[in-house]
XYZ file of C-alpha atoms in Angstrom:
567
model
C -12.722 91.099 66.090
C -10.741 94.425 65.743
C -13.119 96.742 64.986
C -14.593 99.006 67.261
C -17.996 99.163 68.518
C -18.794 102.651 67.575
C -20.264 102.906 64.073
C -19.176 106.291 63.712
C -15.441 106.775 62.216
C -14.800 109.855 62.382
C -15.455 110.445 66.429
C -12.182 108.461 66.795
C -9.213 110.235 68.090
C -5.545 108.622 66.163
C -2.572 108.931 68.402
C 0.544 108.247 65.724
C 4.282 107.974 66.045
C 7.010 106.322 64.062
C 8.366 103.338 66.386
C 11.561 101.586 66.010
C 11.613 97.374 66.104
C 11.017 96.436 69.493
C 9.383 99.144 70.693
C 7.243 99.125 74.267
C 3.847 101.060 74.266
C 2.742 101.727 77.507
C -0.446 103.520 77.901
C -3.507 104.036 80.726
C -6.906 104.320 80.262
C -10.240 103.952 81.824
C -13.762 104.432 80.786
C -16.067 107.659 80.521
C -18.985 105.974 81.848
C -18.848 102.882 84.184
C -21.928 101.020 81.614
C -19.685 101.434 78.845
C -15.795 100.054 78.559
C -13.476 101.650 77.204
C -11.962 100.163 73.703
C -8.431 101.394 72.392
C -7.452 99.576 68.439
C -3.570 99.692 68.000
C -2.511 98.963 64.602
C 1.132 99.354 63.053
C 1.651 100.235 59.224
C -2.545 100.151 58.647
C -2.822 96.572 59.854
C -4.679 96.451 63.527
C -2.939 93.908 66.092
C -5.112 94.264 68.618
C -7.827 95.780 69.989
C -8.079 96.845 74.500
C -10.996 97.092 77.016
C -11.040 98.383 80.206
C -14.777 98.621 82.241
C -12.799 100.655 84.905
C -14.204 104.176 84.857
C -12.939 105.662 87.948
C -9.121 104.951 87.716
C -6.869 104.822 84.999
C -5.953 101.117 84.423
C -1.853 100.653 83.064
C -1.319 98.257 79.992
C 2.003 97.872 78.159
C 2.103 96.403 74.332
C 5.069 95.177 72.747
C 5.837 96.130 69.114
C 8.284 93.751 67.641
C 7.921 95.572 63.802
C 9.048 99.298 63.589
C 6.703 101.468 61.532
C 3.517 104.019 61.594
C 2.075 103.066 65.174
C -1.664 103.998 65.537
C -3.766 104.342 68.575
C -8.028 105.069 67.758
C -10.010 105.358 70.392
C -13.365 107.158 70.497
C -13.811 110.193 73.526
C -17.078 109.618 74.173
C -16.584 105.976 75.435
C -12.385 106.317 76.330
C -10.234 108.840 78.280
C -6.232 108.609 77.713
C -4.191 109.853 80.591
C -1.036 108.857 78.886
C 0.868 106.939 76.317
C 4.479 106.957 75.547
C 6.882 104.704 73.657
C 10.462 103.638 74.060
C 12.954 100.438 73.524
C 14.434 98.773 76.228
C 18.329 99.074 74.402
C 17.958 102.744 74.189
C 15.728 103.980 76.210
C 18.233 105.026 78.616
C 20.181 106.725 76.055
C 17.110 108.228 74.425
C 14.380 108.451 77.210
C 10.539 107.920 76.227
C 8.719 109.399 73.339
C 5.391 111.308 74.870
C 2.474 110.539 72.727
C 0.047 111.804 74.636
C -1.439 113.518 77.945
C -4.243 114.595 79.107
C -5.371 118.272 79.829
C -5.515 117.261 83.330
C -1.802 115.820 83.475
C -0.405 118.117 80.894
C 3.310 119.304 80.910
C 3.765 122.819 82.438
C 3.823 125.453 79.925
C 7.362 126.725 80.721
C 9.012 127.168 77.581
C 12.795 126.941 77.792
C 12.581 126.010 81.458
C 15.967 124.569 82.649
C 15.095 123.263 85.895
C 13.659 119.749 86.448
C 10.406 118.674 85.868
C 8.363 115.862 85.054
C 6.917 114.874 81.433
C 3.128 114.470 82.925
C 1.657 114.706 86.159
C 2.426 115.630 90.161
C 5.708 115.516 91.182
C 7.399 116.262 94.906
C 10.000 114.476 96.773
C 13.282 113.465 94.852
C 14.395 109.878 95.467
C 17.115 107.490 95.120
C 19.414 110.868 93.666
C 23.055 108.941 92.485
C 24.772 108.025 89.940
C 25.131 104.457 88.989
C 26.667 102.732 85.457
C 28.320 106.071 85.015
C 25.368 107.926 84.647
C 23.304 110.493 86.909
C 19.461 108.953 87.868
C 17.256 110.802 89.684
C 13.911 109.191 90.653
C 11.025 111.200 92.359
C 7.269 111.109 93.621
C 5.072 110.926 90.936
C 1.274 110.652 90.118
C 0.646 110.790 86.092
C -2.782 111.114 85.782
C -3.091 114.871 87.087
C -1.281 117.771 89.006
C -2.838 116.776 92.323
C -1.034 114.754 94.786
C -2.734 110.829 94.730
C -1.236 107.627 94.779
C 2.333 107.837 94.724
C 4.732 106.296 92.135
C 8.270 106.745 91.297
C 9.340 108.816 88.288
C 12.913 108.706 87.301
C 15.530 110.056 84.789
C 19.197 109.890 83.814
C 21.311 112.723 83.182
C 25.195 112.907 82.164
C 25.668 116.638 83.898
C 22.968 116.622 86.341
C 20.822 119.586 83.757
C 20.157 118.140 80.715
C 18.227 115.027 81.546
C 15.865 112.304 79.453
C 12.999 110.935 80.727
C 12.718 107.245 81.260
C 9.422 105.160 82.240
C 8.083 105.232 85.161
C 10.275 102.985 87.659
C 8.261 102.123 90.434
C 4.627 101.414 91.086
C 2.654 101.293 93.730
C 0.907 97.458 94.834
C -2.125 96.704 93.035
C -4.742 96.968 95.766
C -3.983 100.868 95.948
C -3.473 101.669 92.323
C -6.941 100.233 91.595
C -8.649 102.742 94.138
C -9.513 106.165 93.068
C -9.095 108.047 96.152
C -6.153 108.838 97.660
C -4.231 106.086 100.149
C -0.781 106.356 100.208
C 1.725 104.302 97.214
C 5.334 104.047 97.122
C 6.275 107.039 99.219
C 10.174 108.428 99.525
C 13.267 106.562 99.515
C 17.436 106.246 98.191
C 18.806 103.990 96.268
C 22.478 102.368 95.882
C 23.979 100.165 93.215
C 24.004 96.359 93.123
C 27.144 95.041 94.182
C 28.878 93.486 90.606
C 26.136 94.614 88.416
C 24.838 97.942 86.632
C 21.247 97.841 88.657
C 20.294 99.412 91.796
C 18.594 98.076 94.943
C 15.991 101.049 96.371
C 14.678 101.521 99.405
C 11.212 103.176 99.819
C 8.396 104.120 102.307
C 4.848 101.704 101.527
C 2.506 103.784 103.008
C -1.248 102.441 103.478
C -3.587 105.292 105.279
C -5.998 102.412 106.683
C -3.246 99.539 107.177
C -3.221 98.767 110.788
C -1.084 98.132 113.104
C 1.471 99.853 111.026
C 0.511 102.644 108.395
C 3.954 102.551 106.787
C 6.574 99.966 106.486
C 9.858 99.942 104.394
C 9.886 98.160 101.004
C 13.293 96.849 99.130
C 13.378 96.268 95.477
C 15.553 95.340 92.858
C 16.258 96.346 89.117
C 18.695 94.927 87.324
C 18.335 96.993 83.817
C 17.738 100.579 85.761
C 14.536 100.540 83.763
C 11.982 99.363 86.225
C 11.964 97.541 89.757
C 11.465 94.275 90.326
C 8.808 93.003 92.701
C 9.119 95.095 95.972
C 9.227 92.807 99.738
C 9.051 94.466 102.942
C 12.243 95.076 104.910
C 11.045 96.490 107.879
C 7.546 95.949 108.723
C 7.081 97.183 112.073
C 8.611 99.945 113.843
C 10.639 100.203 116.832
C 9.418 99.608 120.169
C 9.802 103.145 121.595
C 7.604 104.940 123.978
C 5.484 107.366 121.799
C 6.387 106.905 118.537
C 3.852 108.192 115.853
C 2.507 106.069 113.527
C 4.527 108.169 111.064
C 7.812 105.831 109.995
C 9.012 106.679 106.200
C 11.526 107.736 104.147
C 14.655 105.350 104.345
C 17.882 106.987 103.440
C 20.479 104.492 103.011
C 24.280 104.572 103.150
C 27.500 103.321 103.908
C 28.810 104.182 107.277
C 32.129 104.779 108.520
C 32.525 100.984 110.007
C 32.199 100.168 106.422
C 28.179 98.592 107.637
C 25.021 99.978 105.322
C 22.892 102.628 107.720
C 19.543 103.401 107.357
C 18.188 106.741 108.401
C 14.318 106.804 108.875
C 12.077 109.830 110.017
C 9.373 109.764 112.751
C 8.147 111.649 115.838
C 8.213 110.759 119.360
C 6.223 112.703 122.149
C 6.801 116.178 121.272
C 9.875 115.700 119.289
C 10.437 115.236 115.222
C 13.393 112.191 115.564
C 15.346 110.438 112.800
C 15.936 106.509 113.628
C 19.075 104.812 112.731
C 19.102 101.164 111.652
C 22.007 99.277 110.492
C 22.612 95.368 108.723
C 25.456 93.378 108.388
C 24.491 92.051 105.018
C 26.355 93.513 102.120
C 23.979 93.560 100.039
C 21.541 95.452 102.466
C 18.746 93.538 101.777
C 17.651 91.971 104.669
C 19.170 91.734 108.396
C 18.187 95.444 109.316
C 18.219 95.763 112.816
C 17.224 99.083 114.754
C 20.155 100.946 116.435
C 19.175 104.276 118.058
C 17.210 108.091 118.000
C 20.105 109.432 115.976
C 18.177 112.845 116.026
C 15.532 114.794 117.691
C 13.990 118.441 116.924
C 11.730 119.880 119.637
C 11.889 122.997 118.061
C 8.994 124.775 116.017
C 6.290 122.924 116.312
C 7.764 120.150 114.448
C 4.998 117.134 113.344
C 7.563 114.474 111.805
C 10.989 114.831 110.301
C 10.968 113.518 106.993
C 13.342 112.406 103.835
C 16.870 112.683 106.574
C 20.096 112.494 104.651
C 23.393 112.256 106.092
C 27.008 111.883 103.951
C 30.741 113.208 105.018
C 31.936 116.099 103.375
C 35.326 117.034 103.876
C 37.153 113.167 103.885
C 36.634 109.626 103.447
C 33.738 108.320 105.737
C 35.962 106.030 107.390
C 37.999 109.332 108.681
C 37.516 110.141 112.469
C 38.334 113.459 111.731
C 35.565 113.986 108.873
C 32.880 116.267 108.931
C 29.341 114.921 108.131
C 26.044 116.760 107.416
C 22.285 115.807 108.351
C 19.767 117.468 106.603
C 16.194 116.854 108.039
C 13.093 118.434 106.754
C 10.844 119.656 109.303
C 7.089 118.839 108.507
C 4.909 121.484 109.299
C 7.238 123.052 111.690
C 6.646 126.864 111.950
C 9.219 129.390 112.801
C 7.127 132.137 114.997
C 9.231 135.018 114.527
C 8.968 134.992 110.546
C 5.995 132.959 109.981
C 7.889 130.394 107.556
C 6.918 127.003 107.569
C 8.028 123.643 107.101
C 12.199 124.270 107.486
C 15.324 122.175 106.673
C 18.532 122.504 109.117
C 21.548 121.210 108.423
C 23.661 119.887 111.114
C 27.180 119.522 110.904
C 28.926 117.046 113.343
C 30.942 113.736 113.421
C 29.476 110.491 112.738
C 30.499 107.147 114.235
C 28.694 104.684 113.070
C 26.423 104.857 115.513
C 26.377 108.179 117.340
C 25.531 111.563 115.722
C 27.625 114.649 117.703
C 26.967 117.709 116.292
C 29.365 120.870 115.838
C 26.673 123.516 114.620
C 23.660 123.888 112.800
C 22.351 126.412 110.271
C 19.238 126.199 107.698
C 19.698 124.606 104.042
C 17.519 127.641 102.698
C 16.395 130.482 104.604
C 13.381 130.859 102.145
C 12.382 127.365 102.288
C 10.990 126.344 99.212
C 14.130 123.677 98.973
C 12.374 120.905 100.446
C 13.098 116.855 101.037
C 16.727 117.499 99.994
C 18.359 114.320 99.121
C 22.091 114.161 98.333
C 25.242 111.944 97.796
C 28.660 111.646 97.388
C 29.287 111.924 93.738
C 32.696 110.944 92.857
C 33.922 112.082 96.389
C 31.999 115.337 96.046
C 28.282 116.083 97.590
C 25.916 116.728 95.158
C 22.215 117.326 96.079
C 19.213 118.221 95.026
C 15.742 119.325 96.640
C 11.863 119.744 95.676
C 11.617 123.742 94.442
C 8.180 123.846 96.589
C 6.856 124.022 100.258
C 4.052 122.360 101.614
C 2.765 125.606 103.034
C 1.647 126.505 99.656
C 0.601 122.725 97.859
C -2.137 120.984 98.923
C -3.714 117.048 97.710
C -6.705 119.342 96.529
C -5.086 121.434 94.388
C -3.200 121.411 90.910
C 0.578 122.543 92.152
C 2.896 121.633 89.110
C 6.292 122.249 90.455
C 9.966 121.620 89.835
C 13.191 120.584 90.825
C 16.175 123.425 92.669
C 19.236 123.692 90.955
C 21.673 120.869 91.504
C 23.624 121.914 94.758
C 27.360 120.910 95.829
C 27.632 120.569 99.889
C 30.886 122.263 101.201
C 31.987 122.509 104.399
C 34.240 126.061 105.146
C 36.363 124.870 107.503
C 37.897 128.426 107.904
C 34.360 129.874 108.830
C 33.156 126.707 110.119
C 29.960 127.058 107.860
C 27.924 125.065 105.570
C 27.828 126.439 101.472
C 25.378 125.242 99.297
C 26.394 126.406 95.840
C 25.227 125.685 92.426
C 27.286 122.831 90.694
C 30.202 124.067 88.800
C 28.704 123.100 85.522
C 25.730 125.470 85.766
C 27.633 127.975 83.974
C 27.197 125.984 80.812
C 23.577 127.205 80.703
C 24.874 130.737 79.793
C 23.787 131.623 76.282
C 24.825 135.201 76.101
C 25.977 138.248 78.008
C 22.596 140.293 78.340
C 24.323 143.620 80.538
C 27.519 144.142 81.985
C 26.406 148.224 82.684
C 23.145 149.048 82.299
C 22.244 146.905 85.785
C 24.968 148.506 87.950
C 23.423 152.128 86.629
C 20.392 151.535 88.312
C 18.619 151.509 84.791
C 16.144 149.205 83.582
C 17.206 145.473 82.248
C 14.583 143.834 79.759
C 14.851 140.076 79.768
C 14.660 138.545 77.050
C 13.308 135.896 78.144
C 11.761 134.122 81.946
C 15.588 132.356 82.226
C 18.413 134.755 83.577
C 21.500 134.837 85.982
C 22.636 137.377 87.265
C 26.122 138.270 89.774
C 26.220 141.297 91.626
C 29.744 142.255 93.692
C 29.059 144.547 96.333
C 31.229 147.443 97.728
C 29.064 147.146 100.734
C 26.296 145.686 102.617
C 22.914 147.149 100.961
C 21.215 147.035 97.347
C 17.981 145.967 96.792
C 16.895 144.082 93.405
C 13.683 144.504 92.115
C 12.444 141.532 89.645
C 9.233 142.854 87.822
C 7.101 140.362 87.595
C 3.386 140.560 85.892
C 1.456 139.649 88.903
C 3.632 139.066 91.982
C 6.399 141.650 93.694
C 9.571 140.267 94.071
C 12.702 142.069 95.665
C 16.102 140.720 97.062
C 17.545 143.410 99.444
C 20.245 143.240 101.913
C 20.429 145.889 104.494
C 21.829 146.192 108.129
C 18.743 142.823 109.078
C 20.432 140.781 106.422
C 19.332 139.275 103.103
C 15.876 138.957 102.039
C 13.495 137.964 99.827
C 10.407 139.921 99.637
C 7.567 137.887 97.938
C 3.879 139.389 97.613
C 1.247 137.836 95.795
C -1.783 138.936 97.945
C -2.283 141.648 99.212
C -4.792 140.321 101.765
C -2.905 137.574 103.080
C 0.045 138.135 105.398
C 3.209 136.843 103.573
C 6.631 134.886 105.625
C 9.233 137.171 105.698
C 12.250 135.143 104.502
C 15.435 136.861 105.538
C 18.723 135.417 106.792
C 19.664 137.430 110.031
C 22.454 139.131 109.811
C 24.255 137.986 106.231
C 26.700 140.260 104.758
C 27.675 139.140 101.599
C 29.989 140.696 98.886
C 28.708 138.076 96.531
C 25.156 137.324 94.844
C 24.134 134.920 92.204
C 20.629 134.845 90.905
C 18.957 132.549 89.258
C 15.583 133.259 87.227
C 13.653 130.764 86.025
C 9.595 130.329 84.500
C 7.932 129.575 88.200
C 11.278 130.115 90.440
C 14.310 132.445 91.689
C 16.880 131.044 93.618
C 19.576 132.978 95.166
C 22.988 132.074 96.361
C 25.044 134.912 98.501
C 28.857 133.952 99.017
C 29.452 130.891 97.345
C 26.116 129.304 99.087
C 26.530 130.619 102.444
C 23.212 131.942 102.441
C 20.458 130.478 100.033
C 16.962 131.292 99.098
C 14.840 129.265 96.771
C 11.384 130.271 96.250
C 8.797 129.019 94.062
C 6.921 131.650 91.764
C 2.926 131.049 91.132
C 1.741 130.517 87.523
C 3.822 130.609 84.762
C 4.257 134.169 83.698
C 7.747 135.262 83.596
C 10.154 138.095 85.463
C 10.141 140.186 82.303
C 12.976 143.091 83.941
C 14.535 143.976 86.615
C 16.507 147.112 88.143
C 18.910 147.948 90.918
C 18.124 150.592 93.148
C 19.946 151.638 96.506
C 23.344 149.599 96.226
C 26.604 149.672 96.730
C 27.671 147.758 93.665
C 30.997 147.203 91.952
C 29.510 145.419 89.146
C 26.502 143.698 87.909
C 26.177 141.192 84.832
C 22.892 139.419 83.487
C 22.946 136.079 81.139
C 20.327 134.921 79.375
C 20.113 130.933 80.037
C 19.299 128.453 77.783
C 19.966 124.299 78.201
């Protein structure tokens, strides 16, 4: 009964892995050819419990196996008949204290080689938008868009992950599947698109809020889902919330990503993204139920963007940051990322403002508005008030560059505090305070600020530069891309060129003068941060080769240090 059908031993691939008592296996699979199913024998400690089949062969089918004995786990399968996407272990008591134990990926779905890497980034698979970003039971979770089964975009899922400092994080299952009819289809139909999340009232679990989207659903493509989880481990069975849009004179079919909050009447608020005629909008809903999970009733356009061309505004997020919500005198922010929007004069695409204004309840008045990230590879933002302080954090990629056809493995920015300068009446963006625990060791406090070369030792680096005026210009030497930050009389840039045939954005911020720059190098990313966060710039670097030096030419600099970075 346990034995596999192929006669021949040795073709089988072993997976192996000590497990505690009580562990979970979860693993998917599918067949190489649809004639022939595929067959997976577990055993623990030499003695087989059981043996799978799946006859799928053109989507990965999910099972889960419970191991009540702890001991020498052992997955044989043969490669001619079976193809693993992934498998991974854990126990429900410690999993969120000790994440998931990979045991295997596919070459397809593998990790990205990015050794040392201290920014975000999934264990397997596609990732993009973050979701539900907030701490609950103490602890920091950060769930995201996931497919596992390659590096393209597909059917979406949520990934998710709990941190204590919002860097060092463990992986945890995934949290959130998609309904059954689309994760049995191959091609690619939509899933459990974005969403937030907030804690259950008198419990350690979270309710989220999420996008279904269904490409051929009719009359409504996309309709909001609500779902509980009790253990933060995995969601319960999702319901819709709000299944059909509002009744507004051209409104797109396009009605997703629910960001959900607690207003200043002390109601929950729902922001939603859409378009209408010619203009992105974000829609504002609002319940009386305290538990927001049911009673949503549609309030207003909070927002509209006419502005560059924008298709949709997606993943809105809006949260006071300067007093409590319930203060008329409180400044709040609404970040809205512009899909597919297209800024003529510099030929950057897909931009996120941030508008800063006074919030009602039900009215949205804004004060001024500048962009989260003049470079724009900071995308779908999502923050929250973390302790009384805004903390956010935003997909380190741009849509102008990924594509559902192509293998785009990508990370997560830096961790970002929102701060609003009341003396300059800006917006800063900086790093969170505890990003300076990543520095391993002073690298040059001289060398830099002589103009002479600076090895790296590595692709991980910061470095601060104090200016005695307005120009320098950084180059980062990269292997197969040229990188340079200048600042001249135009403002700061970011000069990225990794074609020389194809015209690149130029991504400057008019007219910055900062006396202040942080950089932050990273395998497949720089991110810069002028004054405190006045004026940001994340960009996503190609491949995984590292910046391997760098040298100041042309500045006006007081002083320059580099660290080498390390989590």
């Amino acid at each position: 009964m346990y034995e596999l059908t192929t006669a021949d031993e040795t073709r089988l691939r072993k997976l192996r892995g000590n497990v505690p008592v009580n562990a979970v296996l979860h693993v998917w699979l599918k067949a190489v050819h649809p004639h022939a199913p595929a067959e997976l024998r577990l055993s623990l400690n030499d003695n087989v419990f059981g043996n799978v089949y799946v006859q799928n062969s053109e989507e990965y089918e999910f099972r889960m196996f419970f191991v009540p004995h702890g001991g020498e786990l052992e997955c044989a399968y043969d490669p001619e008949t079976t193809t693993i996407s992934v498998a991974y272990w854990f126990t429900d008591a410690k999993v969120l204290e000790e994440g998931i134990t990979v045991l295997r990926t596919h070459a397809a779905n593998a990790p990205a080689p990015a050794p040392g890497s201290y920014h975000f980034r999934p264990p397997f698979g596609w990732m993009n938008d973050p979701n539900g970003f907030g701490r609950f039971n103490g602890s920091a979770h950060l769930f995201y868009q996931h497919y596992s089964h390659g590096l393209k975009w597909n059917t979406m899922h949520w990934g998710h992950a709990v941190s204590e400092d919002f860097l060092h994080w463990r992986h945890l299952p995934i949290f959130l599947f998609p309904s059954e009819e689309l994760t049995a289809k191959p091609d690619k139909r939509g899933g459990a698109f974005s969403g937030s999340a907030i804690p259950l009232e008198n419990s350690a679990g979270v309710r989220v809020f999420f996008t279904e989207s269904v490409i051929e659903r009719d009359p409504e493509r996309e309709i909001q889902m609500v779902a509980t989880s009790q253990s933060l481990i995995f969601a319960g069975a999702a319901k819709p919330l709000i299944d059909k849009r509002p009744e507004l004179e051209g409104l797109t079919l396009d009605f997703r990503d629910p960001y959900v909050f607690r207003g200043p009447d002390g109601y929950w608020k729902m922001l939603l993204g859409s378009r209408m005629g010619e203009e992105g909008v974000v829609l504002l809903y609002q319940t009386a139920d305290v538990t927001a999970a049911s009673g949503w009733e549609f309030v207003s356009v909070l927002h509209s963007e006419g502005r560059f061309n924008t298709q949709v505004i997606e993943c809105p997020c809006l949260l006071p940051l300067d007093g409590p919500a319930g203060d008329p005198s409180t400044h709040w922010v609404l970040i809205c990322g512009l899909m597919h929007s297209h800024h003529e004069e510099t030929g950057r695409k897909n931009l996120t403002t941030a508008t800063v204004g006074k919030f009602d309840g039900t009215t949205f008045t804004p004060h001024f508005e500048q962009e989260l990230d003049f470079v724009t590879d900071n995308y779908a933002f999502q923050a929250f008030l973390d302790q009384g302080t805004p903390v956010g954090i935003g997909w380190l990629a741009n849509w102008a560059d990924a594509a559902p056809e192509i293998d785009f493995p990508t990370a997560m920015t830096l961790p970002r505090n929102l701060v609003y300068d009341a003396a300059d009446d800006t917006l800063l963006t900086p790093p969170i305070e505890g990003v300076e625990s990543l520095r391993d060791h002073l690298v040059d406090e001289t060398a830099l600020a002589a103009g002479e070369l600076v090895t790296l030792e590595t692709g991980q680096a910061e470095i601060v530069i104090e200016l005695d005026g307005p120009a320098f210009e950084l180059d980062l030497y990269h292997n197969n891309i040229e990188i340079v930050i200048t600042l001249d009389e135009e403002g700061l840039s970011l000069i990225y060129r990794d074609d020389a045939e194809k015209p690149t954005p130029r991504y400057i911020a008019p007219g910055a003068k900062p006396s202040h720059i942080r950089v932050f190098l990273d395998i497949g990313s720089v991110e810069v941060f002028a004054d405190n966060g006045r004026w940001t710039g994340t960009k996503r670097i190609a491949g995984f080769d590292p910046i391997h030096s760098l040298r100041l030419r042309h500045g006006d600099v007081r002083s320059a240090k580099v660290w080498a970075l390390a989590l």
